[in-house]
Tab-separated table of C-alpha atoms in Angstrom:
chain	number	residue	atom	x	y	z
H	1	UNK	CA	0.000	0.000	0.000
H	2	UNK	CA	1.423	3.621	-0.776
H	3	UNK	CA	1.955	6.033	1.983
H	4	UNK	CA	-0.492	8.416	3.056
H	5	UNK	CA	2.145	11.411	3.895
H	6	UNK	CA	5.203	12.013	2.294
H	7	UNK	CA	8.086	14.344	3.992
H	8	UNK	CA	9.988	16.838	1.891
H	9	UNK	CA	12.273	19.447	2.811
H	10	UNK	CA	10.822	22.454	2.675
H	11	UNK	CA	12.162	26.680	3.199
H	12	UNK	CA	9.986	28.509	5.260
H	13	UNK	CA	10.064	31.822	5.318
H	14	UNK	CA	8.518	34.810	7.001
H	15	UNK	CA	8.640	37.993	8.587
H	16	UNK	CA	11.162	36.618	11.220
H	17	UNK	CA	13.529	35.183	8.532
H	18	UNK	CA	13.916	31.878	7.077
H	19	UNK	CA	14.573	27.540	7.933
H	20	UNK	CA	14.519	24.910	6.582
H	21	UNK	CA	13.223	21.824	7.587
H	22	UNK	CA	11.174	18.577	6.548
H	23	UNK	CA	7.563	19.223	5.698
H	24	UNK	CA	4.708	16.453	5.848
H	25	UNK	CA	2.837	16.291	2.659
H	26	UNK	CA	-0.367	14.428	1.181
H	27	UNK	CA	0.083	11.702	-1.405
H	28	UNK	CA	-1.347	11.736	-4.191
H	29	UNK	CA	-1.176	8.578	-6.390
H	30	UNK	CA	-3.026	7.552	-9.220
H	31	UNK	CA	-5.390	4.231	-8.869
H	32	UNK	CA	-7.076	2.575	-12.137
H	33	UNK	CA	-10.308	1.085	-11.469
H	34	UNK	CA	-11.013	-2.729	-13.587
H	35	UNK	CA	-14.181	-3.941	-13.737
H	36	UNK	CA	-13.903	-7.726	-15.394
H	37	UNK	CA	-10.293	-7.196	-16.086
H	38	UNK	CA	-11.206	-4.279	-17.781
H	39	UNK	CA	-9.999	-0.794	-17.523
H	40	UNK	CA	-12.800	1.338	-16.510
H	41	UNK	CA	-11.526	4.689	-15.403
H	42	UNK	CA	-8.229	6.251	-13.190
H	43	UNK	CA	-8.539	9.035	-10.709
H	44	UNK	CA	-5.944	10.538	-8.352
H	45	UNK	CA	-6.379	9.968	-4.834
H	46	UNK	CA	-4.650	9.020	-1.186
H	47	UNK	CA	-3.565	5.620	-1.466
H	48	UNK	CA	-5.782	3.653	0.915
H	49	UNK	CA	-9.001	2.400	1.606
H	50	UNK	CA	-9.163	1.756	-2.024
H	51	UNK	CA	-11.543	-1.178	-1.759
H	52	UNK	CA	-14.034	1.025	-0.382
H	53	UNK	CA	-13.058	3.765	-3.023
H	54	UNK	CA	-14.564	1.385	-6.015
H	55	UNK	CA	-17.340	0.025	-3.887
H	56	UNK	CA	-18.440	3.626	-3.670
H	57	UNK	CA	-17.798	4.574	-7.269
H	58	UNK	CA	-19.463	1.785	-8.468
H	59	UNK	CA	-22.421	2.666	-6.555
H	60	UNK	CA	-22.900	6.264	-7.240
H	61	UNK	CA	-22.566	5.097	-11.298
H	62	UNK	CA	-25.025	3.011	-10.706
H	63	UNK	CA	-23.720	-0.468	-10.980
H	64	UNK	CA	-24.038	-1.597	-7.372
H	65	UNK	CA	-26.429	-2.060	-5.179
H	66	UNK	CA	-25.435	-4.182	-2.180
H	67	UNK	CA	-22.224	-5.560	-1.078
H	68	UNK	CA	-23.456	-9.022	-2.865
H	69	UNK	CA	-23.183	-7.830	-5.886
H	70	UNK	CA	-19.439	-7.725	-5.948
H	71	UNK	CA	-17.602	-11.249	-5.826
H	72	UNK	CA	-13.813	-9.970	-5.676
H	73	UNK	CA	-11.957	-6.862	-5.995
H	74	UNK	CA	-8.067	-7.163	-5.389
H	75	UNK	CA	-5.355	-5.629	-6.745
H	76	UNK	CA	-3.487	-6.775	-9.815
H	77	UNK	CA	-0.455	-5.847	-12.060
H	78	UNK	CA	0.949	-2.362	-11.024
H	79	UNK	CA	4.486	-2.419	-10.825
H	80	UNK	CA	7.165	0.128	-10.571
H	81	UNK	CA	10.538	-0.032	-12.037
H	82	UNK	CA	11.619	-2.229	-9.926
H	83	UNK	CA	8.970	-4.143	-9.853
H	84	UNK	CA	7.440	-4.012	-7.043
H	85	UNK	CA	3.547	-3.938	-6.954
H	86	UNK	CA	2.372	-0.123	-6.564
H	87	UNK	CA	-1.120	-0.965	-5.183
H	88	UNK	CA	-2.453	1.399	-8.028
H	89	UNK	CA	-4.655	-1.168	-10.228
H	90	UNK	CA	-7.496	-2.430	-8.457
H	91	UNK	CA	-10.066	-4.893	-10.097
H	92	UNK	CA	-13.257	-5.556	-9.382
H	93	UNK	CA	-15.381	-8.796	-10.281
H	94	UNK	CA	-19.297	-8.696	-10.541
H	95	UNK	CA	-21.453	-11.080	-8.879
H	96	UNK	CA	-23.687	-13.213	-11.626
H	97	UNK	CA	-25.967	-11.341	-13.145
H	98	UNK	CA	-24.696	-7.813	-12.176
H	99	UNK	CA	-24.637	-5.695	-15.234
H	100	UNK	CA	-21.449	-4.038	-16.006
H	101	UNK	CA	-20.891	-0.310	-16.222
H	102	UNK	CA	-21.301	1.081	-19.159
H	103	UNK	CA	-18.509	2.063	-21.217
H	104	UNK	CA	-19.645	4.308	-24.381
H	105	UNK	CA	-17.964	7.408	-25.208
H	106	UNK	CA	-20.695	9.261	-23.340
H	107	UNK	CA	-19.751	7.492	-20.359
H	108	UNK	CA	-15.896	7.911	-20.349
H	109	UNK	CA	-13.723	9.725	-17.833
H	110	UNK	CA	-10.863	10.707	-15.986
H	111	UNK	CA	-11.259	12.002	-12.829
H	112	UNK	CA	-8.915	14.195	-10.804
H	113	UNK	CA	-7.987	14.668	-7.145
H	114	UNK	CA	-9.309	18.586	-7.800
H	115	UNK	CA	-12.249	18.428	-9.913
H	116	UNK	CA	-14.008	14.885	-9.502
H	117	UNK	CA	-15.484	13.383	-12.809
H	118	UNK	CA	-14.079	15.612	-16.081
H	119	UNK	CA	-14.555	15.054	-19.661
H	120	UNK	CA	-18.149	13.798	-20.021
H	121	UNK	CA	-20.205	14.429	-23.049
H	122	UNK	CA	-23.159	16.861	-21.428
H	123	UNK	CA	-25.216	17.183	-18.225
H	124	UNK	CA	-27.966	14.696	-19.401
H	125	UNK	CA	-25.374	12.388	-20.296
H	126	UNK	CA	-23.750	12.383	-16.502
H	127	UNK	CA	-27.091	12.587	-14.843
H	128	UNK	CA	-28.338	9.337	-13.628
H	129	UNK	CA	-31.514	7.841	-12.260
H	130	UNK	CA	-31.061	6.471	-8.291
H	131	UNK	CA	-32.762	2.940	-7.314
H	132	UNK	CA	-33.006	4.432	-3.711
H	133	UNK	CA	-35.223	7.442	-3.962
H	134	UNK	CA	-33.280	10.194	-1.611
H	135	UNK	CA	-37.563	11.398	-1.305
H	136	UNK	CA	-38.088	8.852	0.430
H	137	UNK	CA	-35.805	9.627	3.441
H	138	UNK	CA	-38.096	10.390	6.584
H	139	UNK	CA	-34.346	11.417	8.230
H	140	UNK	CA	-34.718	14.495	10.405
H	141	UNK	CA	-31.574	16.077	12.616
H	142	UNK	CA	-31.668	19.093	15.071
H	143	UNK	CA	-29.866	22.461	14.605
H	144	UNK	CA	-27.803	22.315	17.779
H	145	UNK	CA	-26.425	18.799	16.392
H	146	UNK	CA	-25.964	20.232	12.944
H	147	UNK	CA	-23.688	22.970	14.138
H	148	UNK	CA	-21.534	20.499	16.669
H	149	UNK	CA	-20.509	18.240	13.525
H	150	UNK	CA	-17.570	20.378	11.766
H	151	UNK	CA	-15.744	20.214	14.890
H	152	UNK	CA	-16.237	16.479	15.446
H	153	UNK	CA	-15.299	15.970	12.107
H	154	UNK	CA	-11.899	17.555	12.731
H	155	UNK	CA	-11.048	16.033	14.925
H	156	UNK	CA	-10.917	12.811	13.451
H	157	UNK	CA	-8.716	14.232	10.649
H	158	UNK	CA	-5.787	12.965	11.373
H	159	UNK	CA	-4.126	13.246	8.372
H	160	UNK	CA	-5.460	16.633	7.343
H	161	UNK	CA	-4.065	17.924	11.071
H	162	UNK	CA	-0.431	16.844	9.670
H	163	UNK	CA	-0.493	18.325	5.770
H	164	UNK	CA	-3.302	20.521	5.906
H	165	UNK	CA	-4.114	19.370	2.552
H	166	UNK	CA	-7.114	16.505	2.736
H	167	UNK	CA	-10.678	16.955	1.996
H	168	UNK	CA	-12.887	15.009	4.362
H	169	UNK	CA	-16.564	12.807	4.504
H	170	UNK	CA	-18.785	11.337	6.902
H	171	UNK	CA	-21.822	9.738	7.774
H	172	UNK	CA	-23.811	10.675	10.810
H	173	UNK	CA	-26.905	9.582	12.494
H	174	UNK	CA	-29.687	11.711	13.737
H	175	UNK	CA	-27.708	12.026	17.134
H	176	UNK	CA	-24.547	13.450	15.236
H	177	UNK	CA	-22.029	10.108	15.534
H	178	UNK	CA	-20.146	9.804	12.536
H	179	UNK	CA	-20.028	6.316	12.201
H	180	UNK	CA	-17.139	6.349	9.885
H	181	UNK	CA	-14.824	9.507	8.139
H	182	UNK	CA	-12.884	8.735	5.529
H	183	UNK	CA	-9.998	11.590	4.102
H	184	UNK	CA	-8.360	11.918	0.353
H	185	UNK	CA	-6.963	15.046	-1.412
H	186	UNK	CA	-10.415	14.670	-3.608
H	187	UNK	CA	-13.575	15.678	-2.222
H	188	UNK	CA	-14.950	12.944	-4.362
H	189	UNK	CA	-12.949	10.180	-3.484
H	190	UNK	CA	-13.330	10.885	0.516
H	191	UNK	CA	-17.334	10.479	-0.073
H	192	UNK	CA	-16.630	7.277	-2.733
H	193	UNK	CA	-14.905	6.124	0.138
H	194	UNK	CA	-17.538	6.941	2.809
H	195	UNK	CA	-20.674	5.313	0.561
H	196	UNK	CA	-18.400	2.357	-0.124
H	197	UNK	CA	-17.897	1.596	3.327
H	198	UNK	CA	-21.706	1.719	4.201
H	199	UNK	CA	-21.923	-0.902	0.780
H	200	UNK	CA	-19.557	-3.577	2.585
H	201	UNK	CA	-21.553	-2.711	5.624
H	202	UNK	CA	-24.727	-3.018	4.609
H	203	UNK	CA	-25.690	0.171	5.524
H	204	UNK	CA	-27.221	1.320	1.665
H	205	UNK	CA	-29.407	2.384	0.912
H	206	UNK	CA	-28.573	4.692	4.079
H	207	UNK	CA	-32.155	6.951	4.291
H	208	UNK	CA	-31.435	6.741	8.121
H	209	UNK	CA	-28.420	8.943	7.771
H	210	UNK	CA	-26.460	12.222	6.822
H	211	UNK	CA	-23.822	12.717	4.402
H	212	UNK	CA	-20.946	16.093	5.579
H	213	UNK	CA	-18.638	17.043	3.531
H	214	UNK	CA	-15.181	19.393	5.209
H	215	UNK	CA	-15.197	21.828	2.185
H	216	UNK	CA	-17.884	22.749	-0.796
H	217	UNK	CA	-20.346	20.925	-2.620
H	218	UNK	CA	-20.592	20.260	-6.073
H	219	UNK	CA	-23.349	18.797	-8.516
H	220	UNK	CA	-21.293	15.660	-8.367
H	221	UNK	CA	-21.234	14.897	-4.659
H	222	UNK	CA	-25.063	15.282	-4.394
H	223	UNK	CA	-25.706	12.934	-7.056
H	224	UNK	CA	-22.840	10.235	-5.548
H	225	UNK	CA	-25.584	10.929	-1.887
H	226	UNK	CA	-28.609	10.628	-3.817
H	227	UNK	CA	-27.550	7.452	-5.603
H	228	UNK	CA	-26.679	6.113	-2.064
H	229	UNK	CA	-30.287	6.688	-0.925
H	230	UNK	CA	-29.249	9.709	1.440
H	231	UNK	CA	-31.436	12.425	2.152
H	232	UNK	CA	-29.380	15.229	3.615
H	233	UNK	CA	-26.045	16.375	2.571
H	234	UNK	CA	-23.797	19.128	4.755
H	235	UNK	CA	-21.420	20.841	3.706
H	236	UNK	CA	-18.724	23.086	5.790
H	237	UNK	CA	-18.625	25.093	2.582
H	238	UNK	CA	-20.765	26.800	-0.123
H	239	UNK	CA	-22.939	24.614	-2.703
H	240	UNK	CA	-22.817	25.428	-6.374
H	241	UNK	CA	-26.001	26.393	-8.093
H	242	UNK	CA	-26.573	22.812	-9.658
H	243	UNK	CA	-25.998	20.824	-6.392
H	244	UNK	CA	-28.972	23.217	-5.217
H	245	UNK	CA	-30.593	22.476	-8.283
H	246	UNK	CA	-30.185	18.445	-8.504
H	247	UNK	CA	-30.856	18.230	-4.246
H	248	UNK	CA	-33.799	20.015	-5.252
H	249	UNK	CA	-34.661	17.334	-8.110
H	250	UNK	CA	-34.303	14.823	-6.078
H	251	UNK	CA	-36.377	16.004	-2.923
H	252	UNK	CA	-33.096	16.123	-0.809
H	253	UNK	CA	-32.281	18.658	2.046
H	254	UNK	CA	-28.531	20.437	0.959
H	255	UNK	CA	-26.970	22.521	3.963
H	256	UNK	CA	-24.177	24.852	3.302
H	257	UNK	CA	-21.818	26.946	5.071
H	258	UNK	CA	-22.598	24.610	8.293
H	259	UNK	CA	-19.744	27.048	10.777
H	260	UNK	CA	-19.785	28.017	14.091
H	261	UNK	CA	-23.541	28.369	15.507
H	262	UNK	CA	-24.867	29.122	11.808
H	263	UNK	CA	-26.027	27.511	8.851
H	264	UNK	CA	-27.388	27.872	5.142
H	265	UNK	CA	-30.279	25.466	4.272
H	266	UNK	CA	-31.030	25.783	0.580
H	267	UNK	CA	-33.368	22.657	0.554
H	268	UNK	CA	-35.478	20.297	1.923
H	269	UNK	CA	-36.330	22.021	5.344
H	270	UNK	CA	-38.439	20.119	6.568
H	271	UNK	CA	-35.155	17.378	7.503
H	272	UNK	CA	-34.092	20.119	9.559
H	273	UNK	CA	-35.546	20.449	13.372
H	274	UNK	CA	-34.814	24.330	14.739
């Protein structure tokens, strides 16, 4: 498995002069995802928890629905020069009867540690249909929990504590316990990871719960919580117009700018118990 951190030497300076000394740094590797052997996509991310990472892709495009319906997923050929294996080519094997992903231009990607999914033909082409209506989700969660959950989350960055440079996920139940957080320098990787580890748990569709996200939200990460079934999505940061617009679609409650004692709901208040 790659390292999470990697040190560098690094010169500081500042207003009271100027060190040197070895700084602790995110890694950032790439991983291609197999489905049958076959290559299905690559995306930059924080080597671990990669198992989870393709459960939860998988599932937000649509292909899974239960931890049954994969029969293997281990990793395979990467080497480096010297050949030793990099851990960066996972593949995944379908149960029987599991349909693979499609694989039409429409439907082709790469996908960064920045942006999430890039390179896809138009918005009806990356919009998909959810077989766990988000509607549906009688979840409901009280302000003064709400507001306590940024600083929880924190706390349980470990990583991001020693680089500063990790986006964070989490699910949470009505009483604010995250029940897992998972951290990668992409925002959607860290949730991937997140809705994969509900998958092996058997925890999706997960209307019971909340989805919080450390920094903004994007049209992208609502659609990866509304094809897990999830009903309300927080964000520490700001939403952009078509996460409003697709929570909205989708009869989900999207919370933004969740800091401090204060919070912006753009969606689906009735979730939300003041």
């Amino acid at each position: 498995m790659g390292r999470v951190t990697v040190r560098r030497p690094v010169r500081r300076i500042s207003a009271a002069g100027e060190r040197r000394r070895p700084d602790s740094l995110a890694a950032e590797e790439p991983l291609e995802l197999r489905v049958g052997g076959k290559a299905l996509a690559v995306t930059m991310r924080t080597p671990g928890n990669d198992v989870e990472l393709a459960h939860g892709f998988l599932l937000s495009e649509g292909v899974l629905g239960s931890r049954e319906d994969v029969s293997t997923a281990r990793y395979c050929d990467g080497v480096d020069d010297q050949g030793r294996n990099t851990y960066n080519v996972l593949d995944v094997t379908l149960a029987p009867g599991v349909a693979p992903p499609e694989t039409g231009i429409e439907r082709n990607f790469y996908t960064t540690s920045s942006c999430g999914v890039c390179g896809k033909a138009a918005l009806d082409a990356v919009k998909l249909r959810s077989r766990f209506s988000p509607a549906e989700s009688t979840f409901s969660v009280k302000t003064e929990v709400l507001v306590k959950l940024p600083d929880r989350l924190r706390e349980q960055q470990k990583v991001f504590a020693s680089t500063g440079g990790l986006h964070a996920a989490a699910l949470f139940d009505p009483d604010g316990e995250l029940l897992v957080v998972r951290e990668d320098v992409g925002r959607h990787n860290a949730v991937d990871k997140v809705l994969g580890w509900a998958l092996q748990s058997g925890l999706i569709p997960a209307p019971g719960h909340g989805l919080l996200v450390s920094g903004r939200t994007s049209f992208e990460l609502v659609q990866k919580a509304a094809m897990a079934g999830i009903g309300l999505l927080a964000a520490v940061s700001a939403p952009s117009s078509l996460a409003v617009e697709l929570a909205e679609e989708n009869g989900m409650t999207l919370i933004g700018f969740l800091r401090g004692d204060s919070l912006n709901l753009y969606t689906g208040d009735h979730r939300v118990l003041t």
